[in-house]
PDB file of C-alpha atoms in Angstrom:
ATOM      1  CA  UNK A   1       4.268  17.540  -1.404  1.00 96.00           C
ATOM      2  CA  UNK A   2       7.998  16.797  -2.408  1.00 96.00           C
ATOM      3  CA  UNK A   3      11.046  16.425   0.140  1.00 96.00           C
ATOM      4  CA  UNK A   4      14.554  17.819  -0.976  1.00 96.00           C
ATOM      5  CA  UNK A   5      16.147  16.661   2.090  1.00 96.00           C
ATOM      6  CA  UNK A   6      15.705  20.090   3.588  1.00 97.00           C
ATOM      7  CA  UNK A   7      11.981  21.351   2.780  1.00 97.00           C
ATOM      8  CA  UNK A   8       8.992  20.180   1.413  1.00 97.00           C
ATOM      9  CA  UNK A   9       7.375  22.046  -1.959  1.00 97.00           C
ATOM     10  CA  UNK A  10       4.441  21.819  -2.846  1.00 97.00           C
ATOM     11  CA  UNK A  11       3.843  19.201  -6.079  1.00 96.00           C
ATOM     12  CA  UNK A  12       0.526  17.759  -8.931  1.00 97.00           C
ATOM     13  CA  UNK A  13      -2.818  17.004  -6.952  1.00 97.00           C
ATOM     14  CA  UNK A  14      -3.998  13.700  -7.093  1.00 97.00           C
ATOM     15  CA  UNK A  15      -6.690  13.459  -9.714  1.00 97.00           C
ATOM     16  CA  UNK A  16      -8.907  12.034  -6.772  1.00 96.00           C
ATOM     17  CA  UNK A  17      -8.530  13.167  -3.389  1.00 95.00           C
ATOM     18  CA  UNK A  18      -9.093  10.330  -1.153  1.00 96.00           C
ATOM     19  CA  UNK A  19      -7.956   9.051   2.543  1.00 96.00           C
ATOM     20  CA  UNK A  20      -7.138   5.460   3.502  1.00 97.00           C
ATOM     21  CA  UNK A  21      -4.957   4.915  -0.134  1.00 98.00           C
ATOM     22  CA  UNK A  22      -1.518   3.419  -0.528  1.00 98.00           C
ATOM     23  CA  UNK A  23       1.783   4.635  -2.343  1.00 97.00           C
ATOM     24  CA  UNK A  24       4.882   3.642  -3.643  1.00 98.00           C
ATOM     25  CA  UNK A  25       7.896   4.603  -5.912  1.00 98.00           C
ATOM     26  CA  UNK A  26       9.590   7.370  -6.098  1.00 97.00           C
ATOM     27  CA  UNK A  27       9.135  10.900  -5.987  1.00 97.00           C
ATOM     28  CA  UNK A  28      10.036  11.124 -10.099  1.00 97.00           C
ATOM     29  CA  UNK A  29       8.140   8.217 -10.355  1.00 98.00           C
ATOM     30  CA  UNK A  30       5.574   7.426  -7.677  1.00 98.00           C
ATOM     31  CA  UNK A  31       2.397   5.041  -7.744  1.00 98.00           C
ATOM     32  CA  UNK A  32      -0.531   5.621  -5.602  1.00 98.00           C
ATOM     33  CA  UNK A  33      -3.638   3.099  -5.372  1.00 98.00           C
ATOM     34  CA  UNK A  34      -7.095   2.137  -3.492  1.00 98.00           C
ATOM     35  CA  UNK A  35      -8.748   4.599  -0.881  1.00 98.00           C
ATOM     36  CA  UNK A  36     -12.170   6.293  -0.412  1.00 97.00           C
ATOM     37  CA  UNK A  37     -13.738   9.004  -0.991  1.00 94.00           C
ATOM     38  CA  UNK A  38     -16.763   8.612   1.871  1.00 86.00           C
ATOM     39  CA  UNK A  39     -18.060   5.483   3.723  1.00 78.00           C
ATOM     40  CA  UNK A  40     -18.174   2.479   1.707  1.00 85.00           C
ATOM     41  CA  UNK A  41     -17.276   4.164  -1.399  1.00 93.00           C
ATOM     42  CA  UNK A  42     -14.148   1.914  -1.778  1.00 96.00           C
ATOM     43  CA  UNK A  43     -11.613   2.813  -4.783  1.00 98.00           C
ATOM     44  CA  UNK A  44      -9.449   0.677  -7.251  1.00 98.00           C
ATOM     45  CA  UNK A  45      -8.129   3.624  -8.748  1.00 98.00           C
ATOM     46  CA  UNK A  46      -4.591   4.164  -9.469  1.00 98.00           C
ATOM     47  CA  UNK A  47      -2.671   6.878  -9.994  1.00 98.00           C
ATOM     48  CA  UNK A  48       1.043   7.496 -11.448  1.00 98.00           C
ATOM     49  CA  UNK A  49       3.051  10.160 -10.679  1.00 98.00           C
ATOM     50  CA  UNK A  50       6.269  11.784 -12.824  1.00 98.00           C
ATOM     51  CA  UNK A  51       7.195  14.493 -10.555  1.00 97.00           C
ATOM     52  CA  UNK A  52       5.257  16.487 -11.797  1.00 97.00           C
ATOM     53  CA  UNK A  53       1.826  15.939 -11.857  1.00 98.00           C
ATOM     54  CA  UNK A  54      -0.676  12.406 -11.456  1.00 98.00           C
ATOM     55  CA  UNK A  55      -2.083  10.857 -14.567  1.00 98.00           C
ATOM     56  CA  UNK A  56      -4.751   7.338 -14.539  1.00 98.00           C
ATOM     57  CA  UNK A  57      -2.874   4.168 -14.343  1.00 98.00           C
ATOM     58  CA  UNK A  58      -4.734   0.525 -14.714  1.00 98.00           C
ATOM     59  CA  UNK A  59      -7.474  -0.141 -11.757  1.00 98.00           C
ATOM     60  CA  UNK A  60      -6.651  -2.195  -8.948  1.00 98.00           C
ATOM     61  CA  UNK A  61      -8.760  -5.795  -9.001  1.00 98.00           C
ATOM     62  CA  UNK A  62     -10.426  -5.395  -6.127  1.00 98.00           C
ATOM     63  CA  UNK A  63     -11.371  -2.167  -4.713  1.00 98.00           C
ATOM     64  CA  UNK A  64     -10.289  -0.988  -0.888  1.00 98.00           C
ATOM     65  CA  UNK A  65      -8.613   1.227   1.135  1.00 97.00           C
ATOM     66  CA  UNK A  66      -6.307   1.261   4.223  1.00 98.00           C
ATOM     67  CA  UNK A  67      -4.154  -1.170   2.157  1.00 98.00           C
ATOM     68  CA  UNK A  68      -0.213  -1.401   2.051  1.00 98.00           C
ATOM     69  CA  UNK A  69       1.795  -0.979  -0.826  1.00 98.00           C
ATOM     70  CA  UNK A  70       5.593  -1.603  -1.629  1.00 98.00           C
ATOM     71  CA  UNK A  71       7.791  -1.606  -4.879  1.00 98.00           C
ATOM     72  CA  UNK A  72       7.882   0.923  -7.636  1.00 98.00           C
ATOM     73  CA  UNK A  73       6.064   2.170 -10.298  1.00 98.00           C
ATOM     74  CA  UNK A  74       6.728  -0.283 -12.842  1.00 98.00           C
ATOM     75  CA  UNK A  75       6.813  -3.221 -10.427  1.00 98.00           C
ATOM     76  CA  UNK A  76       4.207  -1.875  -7.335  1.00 98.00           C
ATOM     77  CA  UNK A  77       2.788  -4.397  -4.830  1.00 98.00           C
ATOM     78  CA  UNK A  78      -0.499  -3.974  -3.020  1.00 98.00           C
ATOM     79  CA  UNK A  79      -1.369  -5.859   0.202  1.00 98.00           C
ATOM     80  CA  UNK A  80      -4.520  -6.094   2.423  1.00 98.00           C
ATOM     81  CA  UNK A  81      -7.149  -3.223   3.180  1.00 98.00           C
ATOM     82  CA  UNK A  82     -10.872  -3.031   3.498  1.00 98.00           C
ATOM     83  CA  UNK A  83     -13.684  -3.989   1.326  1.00 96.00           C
ATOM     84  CA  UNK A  84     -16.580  -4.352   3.979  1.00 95.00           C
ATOM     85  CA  UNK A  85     -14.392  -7.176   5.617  1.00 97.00           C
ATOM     86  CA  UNK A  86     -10.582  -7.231   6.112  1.00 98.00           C
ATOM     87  CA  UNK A  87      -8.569  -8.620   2.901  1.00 98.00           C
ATOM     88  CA  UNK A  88      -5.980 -10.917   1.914  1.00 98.00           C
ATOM     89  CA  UNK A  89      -5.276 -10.084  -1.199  1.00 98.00           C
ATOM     90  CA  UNK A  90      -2.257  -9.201  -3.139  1.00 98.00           C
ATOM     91  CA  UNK A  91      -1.783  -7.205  -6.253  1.00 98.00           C
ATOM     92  CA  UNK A  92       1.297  -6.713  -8.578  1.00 98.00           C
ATOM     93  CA  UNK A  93       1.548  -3.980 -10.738  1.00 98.00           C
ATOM     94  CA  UNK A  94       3.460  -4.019 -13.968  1.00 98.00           C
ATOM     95  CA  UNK A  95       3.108   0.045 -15.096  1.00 98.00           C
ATOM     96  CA  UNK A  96      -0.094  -0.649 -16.636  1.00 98.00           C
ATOM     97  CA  UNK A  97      -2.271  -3.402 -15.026  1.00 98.00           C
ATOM     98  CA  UNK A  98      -2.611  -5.401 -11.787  1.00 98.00           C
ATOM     99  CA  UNK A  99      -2.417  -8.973 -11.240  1.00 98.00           C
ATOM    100  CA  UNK A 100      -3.568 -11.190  -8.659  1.00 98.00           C
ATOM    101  CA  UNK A 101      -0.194 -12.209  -6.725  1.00 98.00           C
ATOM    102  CA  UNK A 102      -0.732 -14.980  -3.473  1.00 98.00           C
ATOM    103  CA  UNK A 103      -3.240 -14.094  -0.466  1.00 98.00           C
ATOM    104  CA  UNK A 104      -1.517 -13.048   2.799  1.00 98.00           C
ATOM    105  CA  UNK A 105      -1.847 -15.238   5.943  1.00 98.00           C
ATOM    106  CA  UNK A 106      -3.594 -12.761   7.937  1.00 97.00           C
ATOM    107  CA  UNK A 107      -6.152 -10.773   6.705  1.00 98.00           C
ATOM    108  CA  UNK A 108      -6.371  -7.311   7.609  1.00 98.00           C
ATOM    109  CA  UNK A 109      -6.311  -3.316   6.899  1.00 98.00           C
ATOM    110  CA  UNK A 110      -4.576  -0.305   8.346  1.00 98.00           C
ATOM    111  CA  UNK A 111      -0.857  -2.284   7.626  1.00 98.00           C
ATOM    112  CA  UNK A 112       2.055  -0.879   6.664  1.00 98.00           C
ATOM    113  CA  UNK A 113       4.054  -2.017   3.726  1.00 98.00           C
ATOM    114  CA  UNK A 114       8.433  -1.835   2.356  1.00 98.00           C
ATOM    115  CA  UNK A 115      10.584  -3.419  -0.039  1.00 98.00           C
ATOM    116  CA  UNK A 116       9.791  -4.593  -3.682  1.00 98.00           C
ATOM    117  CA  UNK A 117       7.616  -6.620  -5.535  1.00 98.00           C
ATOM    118  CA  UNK A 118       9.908 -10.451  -5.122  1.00 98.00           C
ATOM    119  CA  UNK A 119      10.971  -9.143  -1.627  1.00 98.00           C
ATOM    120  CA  UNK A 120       8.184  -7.263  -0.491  1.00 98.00           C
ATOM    121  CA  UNK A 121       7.044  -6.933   3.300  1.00 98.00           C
ATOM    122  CA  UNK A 122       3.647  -5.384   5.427  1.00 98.00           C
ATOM    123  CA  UNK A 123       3.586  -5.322   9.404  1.00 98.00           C
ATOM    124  CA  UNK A 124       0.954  -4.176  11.620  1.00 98.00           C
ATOM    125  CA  UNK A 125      -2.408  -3.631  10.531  1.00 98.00           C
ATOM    126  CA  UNK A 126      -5.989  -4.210  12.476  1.00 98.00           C
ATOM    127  CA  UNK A 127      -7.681  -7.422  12.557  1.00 97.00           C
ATOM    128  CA  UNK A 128     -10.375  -7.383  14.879  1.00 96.00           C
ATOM    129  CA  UNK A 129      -7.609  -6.007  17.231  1.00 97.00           C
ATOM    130  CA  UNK A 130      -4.125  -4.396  16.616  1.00 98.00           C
ATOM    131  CA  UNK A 131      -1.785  -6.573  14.833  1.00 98.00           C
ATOM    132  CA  UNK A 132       2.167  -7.215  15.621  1.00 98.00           C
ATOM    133  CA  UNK A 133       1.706  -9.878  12.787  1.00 98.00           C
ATOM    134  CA  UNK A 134       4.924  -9.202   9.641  1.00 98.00           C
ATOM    135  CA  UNK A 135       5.002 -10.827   6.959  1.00 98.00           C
ATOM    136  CA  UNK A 136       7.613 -11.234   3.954  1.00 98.00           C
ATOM    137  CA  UNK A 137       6.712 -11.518   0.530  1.00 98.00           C
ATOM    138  CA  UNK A 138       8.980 -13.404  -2.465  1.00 98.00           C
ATOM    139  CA  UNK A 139       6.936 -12.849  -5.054  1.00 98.00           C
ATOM    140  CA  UNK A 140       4.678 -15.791  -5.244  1.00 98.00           C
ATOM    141  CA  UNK A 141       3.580 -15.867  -1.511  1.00 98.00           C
ATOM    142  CA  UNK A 142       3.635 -14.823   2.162  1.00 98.00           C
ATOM    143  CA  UNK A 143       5.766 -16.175   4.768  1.00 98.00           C
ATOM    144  CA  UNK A 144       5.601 -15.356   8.457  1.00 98.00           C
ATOM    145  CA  UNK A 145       7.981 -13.110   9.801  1.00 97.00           C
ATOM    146  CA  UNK A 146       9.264 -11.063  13.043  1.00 97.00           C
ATOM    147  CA  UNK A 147       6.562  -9.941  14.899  1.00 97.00           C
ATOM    148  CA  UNK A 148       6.664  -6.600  15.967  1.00 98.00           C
ATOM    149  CA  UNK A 149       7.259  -5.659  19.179  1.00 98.00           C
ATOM    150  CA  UNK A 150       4.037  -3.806  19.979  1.00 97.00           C
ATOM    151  CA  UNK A 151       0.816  -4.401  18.027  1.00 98.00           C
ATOM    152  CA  UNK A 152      -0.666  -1.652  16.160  1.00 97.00           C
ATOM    153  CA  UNK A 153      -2.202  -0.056  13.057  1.00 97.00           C
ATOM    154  CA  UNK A 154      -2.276   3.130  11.087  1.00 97.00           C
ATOM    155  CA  UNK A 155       1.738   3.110  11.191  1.00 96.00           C
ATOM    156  CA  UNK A 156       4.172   3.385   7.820  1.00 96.00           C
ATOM    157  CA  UNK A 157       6.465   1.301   6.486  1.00 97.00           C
ATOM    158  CA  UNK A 158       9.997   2.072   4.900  1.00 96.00           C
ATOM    159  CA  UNK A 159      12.804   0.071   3.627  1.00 97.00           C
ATOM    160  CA  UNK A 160      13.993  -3.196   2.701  1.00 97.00           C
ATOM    161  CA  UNK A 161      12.644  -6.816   3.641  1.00 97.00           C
ATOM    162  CA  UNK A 162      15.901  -7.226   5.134  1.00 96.00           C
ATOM    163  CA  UNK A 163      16.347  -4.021   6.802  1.00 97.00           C
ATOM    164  CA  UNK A 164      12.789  -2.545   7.411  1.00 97.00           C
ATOM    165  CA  UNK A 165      11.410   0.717   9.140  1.00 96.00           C
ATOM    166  CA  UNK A 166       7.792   1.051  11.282  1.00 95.00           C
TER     167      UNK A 166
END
């Protein structure tokens, strides 16, 4: 669905309908990646959006869902998720293929996710409890940041590195 600042309208269906995925961009040009379908049937499938309807973009590197993303679609960032054990990893997207990018400190899924690719952050998120942990991302690694004030997972994530929503 689109927002335009007073309703929502219906917009494309994703080509695969999936819970547990992560999105970024913008509504003219929006980036979705990872999820699953059922189970264990973890996804590295991602998805580009023109405001009107979803094409295929280039597969993530390692399949999972509940992960955070960030950025836009020419310069998306990926963080964390599931892939039968909590993940580290880090993707960067360049409008046509991932790359490996540097592991975050904690592992986990369910995090939220802001900012850009070289100022990217993710907050929140399950471990083998509810996380508070945030992290801030410059584009070659992960640095500890504010933690936030109460620990928990399944939230969203809006905004800037240096002025962040949850």
């Amino acid at each position: 669905e689109e927002y335009n600042g007073t309703s929502w309208s219906s917009g494309g269906n994703l080509i695969t309908a999936r819970r547990g995925l992560a999105g970024a961009g913008t509504q003219t040009a929006g980036l979705c990646m990872g999820g699953t379908t059922t189970g264990s049937n973890y996804l590295a499938a991602t998805e580009e959006y023109n405001g009107t309807s979803w094409s295929s973009g280039g597969n993530l590197i390692t399949a999972r869902y509940g992960l955070a993303g960030a950025g836009t679609q020419t310069a998306g960032l990926c963080m964390g998720g599931y892939t039968g054990s909590n993940s580290a990893k880090t993707e960067e997207y360049n409008g046509t293929s991932w790359s490996s990018g540097g592991n975050l400190i904690t592992a986990r899924y369910y995090l939220a996710g802001a900012g850009t690719q070289t100022a990217g952050l993710c907050m929140g998120g399950y471990t083998t409890t509810y996380s508070a942990a945030t992290e801030e991302y410059n584009g070659t690694s992960w640095s500890s940041g504010g933690n936030l004030l109460t620990a928990r997972h399944e939230l969203a994530g809006a905004g800037t590195q240096n002025a962040g929503l949850c």
